[in-house]
Short mmCIF file of C-alpha atoms (C1' of nucleotides) in Angstrom, two decimals:
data_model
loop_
_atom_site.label_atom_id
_atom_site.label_comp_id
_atom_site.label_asym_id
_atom_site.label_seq_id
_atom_site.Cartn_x
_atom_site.Cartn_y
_atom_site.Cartn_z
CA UNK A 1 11.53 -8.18 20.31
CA UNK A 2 8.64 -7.75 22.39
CA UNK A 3 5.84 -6.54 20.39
CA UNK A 4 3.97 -5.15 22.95
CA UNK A 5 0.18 -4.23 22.01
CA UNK A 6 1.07 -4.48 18.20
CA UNK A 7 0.67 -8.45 18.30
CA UNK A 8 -3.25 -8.16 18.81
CA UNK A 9 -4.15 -5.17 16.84
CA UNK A 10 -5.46 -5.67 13.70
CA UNK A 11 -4.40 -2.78 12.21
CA UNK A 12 -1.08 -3.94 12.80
CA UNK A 13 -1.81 -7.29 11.90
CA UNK A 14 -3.96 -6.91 8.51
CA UNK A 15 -1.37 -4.63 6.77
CA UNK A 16 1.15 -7.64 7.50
CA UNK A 17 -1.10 -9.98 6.09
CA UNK A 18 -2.05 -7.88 2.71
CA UNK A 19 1.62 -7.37 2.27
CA UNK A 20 2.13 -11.27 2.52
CA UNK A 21 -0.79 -11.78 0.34
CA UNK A 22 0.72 -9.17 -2.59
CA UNK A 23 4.02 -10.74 -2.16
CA UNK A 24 2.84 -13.88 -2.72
CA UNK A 25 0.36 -12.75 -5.49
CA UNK A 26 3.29 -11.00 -7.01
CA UNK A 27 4.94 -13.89 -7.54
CA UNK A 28 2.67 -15.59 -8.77
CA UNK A 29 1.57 -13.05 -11.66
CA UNK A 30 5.37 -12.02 -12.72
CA UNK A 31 5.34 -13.52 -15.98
CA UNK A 32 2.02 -12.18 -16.57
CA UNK A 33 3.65 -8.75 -14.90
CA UNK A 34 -0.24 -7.54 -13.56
CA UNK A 35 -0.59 -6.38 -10.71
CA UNK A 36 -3.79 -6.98 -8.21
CA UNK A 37 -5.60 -4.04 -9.32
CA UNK A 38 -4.91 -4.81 -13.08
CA UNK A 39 -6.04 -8.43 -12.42
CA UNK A 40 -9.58 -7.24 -10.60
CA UNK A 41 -9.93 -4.54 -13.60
CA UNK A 42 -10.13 -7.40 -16.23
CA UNK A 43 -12.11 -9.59 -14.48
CA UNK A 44 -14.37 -6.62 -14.05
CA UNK A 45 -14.30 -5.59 -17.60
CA UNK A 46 -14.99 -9.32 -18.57
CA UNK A 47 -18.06 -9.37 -16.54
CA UNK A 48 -19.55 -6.29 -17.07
CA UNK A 49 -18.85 -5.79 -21.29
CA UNK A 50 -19.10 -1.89 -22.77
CA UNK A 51 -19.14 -0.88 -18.50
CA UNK A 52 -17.48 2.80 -18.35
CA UNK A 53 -13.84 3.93 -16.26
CA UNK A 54 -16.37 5.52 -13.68
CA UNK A 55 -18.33 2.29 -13.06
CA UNK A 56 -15.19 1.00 -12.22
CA UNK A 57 -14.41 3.52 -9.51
CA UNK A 58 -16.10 2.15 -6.35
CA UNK A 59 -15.53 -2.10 -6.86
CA UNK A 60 -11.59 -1.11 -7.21
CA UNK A 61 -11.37 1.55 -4.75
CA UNK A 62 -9.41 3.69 -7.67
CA UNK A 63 -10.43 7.13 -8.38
CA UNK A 64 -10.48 8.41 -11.76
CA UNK A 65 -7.76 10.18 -12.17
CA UNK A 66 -5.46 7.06 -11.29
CA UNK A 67 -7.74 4.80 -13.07
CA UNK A 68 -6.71 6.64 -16.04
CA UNK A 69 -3.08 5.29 -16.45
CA UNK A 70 -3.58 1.61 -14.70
CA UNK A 71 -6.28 1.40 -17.83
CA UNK A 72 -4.21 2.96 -20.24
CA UNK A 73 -1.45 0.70 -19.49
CA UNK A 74 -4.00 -2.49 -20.22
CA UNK A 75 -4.47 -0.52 -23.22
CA UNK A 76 -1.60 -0.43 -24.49
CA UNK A 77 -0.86 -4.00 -24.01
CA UNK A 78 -3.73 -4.64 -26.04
CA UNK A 79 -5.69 -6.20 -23.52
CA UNK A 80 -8.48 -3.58 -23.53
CA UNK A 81 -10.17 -1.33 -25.46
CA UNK A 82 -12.09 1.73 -25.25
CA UNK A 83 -14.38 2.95 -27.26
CA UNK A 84 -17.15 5.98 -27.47
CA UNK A 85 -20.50 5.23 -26.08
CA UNK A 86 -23.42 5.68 -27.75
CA UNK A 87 -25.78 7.85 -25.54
CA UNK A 88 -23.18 9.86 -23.45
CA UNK A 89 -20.35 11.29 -25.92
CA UNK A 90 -18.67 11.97 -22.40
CA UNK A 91 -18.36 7.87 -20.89
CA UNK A 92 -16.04 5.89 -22.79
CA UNK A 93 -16.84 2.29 -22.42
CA UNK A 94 -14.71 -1.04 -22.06
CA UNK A 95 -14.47 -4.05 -23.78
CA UNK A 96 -11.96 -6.80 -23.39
CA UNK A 97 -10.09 -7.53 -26.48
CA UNK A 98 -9.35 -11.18 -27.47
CA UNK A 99 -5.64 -11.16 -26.51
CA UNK A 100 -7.12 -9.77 -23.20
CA UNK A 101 -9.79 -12.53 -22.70
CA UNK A 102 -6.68 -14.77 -23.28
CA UNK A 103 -4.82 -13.10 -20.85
CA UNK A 104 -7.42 -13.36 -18.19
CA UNK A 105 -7.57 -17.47 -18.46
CA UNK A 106 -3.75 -17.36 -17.73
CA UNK A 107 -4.81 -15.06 -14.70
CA UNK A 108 -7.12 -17.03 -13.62
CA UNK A 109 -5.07 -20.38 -13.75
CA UNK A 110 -2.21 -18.49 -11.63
CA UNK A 111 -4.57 -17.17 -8.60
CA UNK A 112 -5.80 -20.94 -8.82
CA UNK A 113 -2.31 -21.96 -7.98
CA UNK A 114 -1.98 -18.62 -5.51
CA UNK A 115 -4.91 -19.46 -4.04
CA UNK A 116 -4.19 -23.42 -3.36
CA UNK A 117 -1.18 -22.25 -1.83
CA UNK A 118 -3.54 -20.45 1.07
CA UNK A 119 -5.72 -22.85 1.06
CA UNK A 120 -3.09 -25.32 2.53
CA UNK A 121 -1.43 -22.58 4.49
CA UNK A 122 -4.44 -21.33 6.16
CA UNK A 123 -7.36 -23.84 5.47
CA UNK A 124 -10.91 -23.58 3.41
CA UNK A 125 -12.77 -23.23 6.44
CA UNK A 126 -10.62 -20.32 8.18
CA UNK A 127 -10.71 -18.49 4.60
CA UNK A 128 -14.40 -18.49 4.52
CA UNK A 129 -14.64 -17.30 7.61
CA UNK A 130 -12.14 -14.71 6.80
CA UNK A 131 -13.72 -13.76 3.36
CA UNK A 132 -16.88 -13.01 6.08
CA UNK A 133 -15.21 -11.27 8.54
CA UNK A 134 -13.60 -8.98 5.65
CA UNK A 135 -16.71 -7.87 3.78
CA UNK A 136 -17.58 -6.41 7.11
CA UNK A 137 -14.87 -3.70 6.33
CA UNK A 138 -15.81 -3.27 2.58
CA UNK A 139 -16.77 0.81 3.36
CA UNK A 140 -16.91 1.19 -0.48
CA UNK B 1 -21.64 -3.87 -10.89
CA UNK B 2 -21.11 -8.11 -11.31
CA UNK B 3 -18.47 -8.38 -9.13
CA UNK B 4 -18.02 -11.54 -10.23
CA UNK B 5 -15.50 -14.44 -8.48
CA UNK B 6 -14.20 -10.75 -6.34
CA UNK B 7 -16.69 -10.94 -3.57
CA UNK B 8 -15.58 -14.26 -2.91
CA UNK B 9 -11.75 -13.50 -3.37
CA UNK B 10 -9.96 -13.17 0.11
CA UNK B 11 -7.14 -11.41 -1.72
CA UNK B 12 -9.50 -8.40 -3.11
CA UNK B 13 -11.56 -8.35 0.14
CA UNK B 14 -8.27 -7.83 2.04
CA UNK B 15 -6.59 -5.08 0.26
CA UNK B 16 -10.35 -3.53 0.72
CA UNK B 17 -10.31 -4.04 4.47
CA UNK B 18 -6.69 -2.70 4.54
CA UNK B 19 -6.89 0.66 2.68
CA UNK B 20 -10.40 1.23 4.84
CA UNK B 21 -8.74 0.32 7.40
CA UNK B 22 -5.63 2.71 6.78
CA UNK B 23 -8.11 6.00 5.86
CA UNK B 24 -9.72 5.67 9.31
CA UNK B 25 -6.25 5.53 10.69
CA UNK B 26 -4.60 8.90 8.80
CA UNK B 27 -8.16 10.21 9.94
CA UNK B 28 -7.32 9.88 14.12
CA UNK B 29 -4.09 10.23 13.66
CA UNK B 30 -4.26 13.82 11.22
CA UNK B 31 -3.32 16.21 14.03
CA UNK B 32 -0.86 13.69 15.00
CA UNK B 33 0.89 13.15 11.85
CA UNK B 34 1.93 9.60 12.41
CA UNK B 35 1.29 7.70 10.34
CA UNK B 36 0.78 3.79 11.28
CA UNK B 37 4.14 2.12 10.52
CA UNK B 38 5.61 5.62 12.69
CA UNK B 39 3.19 4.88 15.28
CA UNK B 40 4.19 0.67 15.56
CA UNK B 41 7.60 2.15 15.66
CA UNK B 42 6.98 4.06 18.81
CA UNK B 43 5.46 1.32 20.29
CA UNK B 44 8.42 -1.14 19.67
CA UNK B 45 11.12 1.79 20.68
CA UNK B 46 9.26 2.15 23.80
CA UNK B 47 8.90 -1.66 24.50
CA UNK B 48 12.01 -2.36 23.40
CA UNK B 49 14.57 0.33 24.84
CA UNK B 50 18.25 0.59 23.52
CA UNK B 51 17.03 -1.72 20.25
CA UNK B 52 18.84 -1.54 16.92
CA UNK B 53 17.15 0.31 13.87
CA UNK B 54 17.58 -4.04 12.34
CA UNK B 55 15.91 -5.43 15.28
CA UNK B 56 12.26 -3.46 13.87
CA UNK B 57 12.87 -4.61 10.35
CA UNK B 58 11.18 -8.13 11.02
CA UNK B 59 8.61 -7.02 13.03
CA UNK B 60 7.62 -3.79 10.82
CA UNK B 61 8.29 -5.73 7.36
CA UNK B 62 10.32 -2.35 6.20
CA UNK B 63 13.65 -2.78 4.84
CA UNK B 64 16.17 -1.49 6.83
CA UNK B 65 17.50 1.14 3.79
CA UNK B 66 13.65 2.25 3.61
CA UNK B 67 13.20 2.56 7.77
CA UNK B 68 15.94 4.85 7.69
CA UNK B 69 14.06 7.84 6.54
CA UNK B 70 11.17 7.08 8.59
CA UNK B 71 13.23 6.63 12.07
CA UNK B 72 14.95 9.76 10.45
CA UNK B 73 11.77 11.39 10.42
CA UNK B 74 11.08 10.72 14.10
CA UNK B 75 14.41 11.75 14.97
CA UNK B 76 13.83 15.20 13.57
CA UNK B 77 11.06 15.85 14.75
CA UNK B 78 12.35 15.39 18.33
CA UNK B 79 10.47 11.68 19.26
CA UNK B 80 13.20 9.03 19.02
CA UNK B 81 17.19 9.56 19.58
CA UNK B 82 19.98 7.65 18.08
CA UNK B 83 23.16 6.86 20.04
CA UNK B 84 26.14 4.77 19.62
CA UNK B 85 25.80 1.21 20.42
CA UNK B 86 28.70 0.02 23.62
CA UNK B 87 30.31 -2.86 21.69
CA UNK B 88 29.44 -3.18 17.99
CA UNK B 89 30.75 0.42 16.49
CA UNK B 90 28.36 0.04 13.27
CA UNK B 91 25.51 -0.48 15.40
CA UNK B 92 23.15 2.26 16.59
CA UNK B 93 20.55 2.33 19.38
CA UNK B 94 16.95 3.92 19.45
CA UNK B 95 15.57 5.13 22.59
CA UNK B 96 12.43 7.58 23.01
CA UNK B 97 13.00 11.03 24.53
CA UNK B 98 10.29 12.57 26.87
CA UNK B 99 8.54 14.40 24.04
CA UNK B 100 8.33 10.82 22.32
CA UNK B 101 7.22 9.51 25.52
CA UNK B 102 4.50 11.93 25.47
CA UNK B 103 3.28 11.70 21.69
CA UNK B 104 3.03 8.14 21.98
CA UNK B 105 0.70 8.58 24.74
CA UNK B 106 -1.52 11.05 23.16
CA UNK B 107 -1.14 8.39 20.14
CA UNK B 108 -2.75 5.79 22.55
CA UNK B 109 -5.60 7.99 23.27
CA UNK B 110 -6.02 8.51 19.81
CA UNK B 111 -5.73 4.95 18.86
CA UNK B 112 -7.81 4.10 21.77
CA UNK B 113 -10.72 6.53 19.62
CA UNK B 114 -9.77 4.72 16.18
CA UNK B 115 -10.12 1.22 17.77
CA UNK B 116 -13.69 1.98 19.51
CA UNK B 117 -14.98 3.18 16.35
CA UNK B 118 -14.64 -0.89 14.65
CA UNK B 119 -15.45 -2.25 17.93
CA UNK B 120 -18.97 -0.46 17.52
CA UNK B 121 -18.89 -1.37 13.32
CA UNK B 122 -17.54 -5.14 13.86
CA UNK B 123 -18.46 -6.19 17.31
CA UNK B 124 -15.69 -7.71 19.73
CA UNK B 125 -15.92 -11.29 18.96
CA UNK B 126 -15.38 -10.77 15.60
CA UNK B 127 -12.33 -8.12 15.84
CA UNK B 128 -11.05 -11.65 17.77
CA UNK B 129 -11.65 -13.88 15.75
CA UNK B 130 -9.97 -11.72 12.63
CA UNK B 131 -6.75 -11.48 14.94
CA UNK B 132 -6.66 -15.38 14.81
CA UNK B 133 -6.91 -15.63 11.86
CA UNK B 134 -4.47 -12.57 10.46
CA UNK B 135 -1.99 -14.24 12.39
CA UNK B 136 -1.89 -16.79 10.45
CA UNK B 137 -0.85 -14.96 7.47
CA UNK B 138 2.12 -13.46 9.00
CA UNK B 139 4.78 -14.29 7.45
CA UNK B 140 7.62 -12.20 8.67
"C1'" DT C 1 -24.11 23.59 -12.83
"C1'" DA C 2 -22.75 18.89 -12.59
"C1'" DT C 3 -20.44 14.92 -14.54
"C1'" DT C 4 -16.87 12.03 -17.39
"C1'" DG C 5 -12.66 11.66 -18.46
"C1'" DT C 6 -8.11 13.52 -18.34
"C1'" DT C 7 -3.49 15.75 -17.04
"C1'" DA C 8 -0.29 17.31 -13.62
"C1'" DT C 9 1.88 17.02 -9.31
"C1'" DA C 10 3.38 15.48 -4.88
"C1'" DC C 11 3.85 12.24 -1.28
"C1'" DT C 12 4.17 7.61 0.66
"C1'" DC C 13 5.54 2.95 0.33
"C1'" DT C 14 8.30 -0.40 -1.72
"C1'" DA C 15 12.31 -2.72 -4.19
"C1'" DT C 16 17.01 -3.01 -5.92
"C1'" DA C 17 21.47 -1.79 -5.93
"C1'" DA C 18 25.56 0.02 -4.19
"C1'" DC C 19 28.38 2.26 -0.80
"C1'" DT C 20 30.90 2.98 4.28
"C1'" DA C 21 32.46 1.47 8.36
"C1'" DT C 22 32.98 -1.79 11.00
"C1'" DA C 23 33.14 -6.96 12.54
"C1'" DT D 1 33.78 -12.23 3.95
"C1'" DA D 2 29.68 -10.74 6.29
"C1'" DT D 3 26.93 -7.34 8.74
"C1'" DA D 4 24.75 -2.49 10.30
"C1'" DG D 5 23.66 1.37 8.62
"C1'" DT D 6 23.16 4.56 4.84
"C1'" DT D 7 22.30 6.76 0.22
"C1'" DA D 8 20.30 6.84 -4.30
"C1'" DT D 9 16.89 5.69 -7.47
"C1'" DA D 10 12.91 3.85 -9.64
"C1'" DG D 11 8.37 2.05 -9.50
"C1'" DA D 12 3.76 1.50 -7.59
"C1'" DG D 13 -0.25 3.58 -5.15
"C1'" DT D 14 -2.62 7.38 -3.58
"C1'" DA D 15 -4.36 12.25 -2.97
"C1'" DT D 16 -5.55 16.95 -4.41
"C1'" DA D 17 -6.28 20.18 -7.78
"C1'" DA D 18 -7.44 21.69 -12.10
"C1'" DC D 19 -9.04 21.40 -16.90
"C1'" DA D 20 -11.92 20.17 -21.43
"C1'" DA D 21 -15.87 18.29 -23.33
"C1'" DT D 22 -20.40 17.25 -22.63
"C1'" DA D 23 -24.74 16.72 -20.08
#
DNA sequence: TATTGTTATACTCTATAACTATA
DNA sequence: TATAGTTATAGAGTATAACAATA
């Protein structure tokens, strides 16, 4: 097949990579069964204790309203919980629970082995420069 | 917001880039109402005349069950015709008819718009260098 | 009036499975 | 027995709109 133009457009050529990449992070998070979002939502929540749904809006690139379920879901699984805040009886804020703090250590030991398996494929030096080229996109 | 190990995560930073990416796209193409994988498809129709519907499953990284409703689609709407293939009587070939000729042209000029606008936000050696690098990750 | 969280809905993309007609 | 195309279905992800409670 000739490809024509669609071999040097990035467009092309960066939603082939993320589909490789969430493949291959698929894979590697099955028996945990998160997803990528799920994953970035606990780290998140583990960095940023009693932080609200809507402060979690712009990092993930989620709105709300779809935030709403991919929480609940974590919430369910006992991995997070919400609970009122104290100034605002609107916000709800989150908290990881122990089983989720447990939960994230196992996440984090799979993207290590995810992200050794780039790091041969591609090379530390051509990831950093991608990780540079790719905040250049981050519109937020 | 920490962000924590994110901002350093090539994985996070990519689906980022991607769905950024993708909104400027839908944006240029709106009146249009291609949407990217429909647009790569014109391309490889064009570049490719007489080609199976299983010859742009590798390069598109659709399943063939799941391109049939999008070829479908362009079919319908009058871009891309189906015909019999000459010797193997399950096979079918694409072609594009004049009005597909056409759209994909105007689809140029619109791409040619989208394109200019990260040219001007990322600079040219660095739209290059991301290439290079993307095509590493391509998997197939 | 504006904001936080929520529900509902629809559309796209993706994944799996199964079917048909050919080879 | 395998392959090309097709159909069906279910699950994510995403987008818009609307609503309740609260600020």
């Amino acid at each position: 097949m000739d490809l024509n133009v669609l071999g040097d457009t990035f467009g092309y050529l960066l939603r082939r990579a993320w589909r490789d990449v969430d493949r291959r992070f698929q894979y590697h998070f099955r028996t945990l069964r998160l997803t990528a979002p799920q994953y970035s939502i606990l780290i998140l929540v583990n960095a940023n204790p009693d932080c609200t749904p809507g402060d979690l809006v712009q990092p993930l690139g989620i709105s709300q309203n779809n935030l709403v379920g991919i929480i609940g879901d974590l919430i369910d699984r006992g991995y997070v919980r919400k609970a009122a805040h104290s100034q605002d009886r609107r916000a709800r804020i989150l908290a990881l629970t122990e089983s989720g703090s447990a939960v994230l250590a196992e996440a984090h030991a799979a993207h290590a082995v995810y992200a050794a398996e780039y790091l041969r494929r591609i090379g530390a030096d051509n990831l950093r420069e991608l990780v540079r080229l790719l905040t250049m996109f981050d519109a937020g």
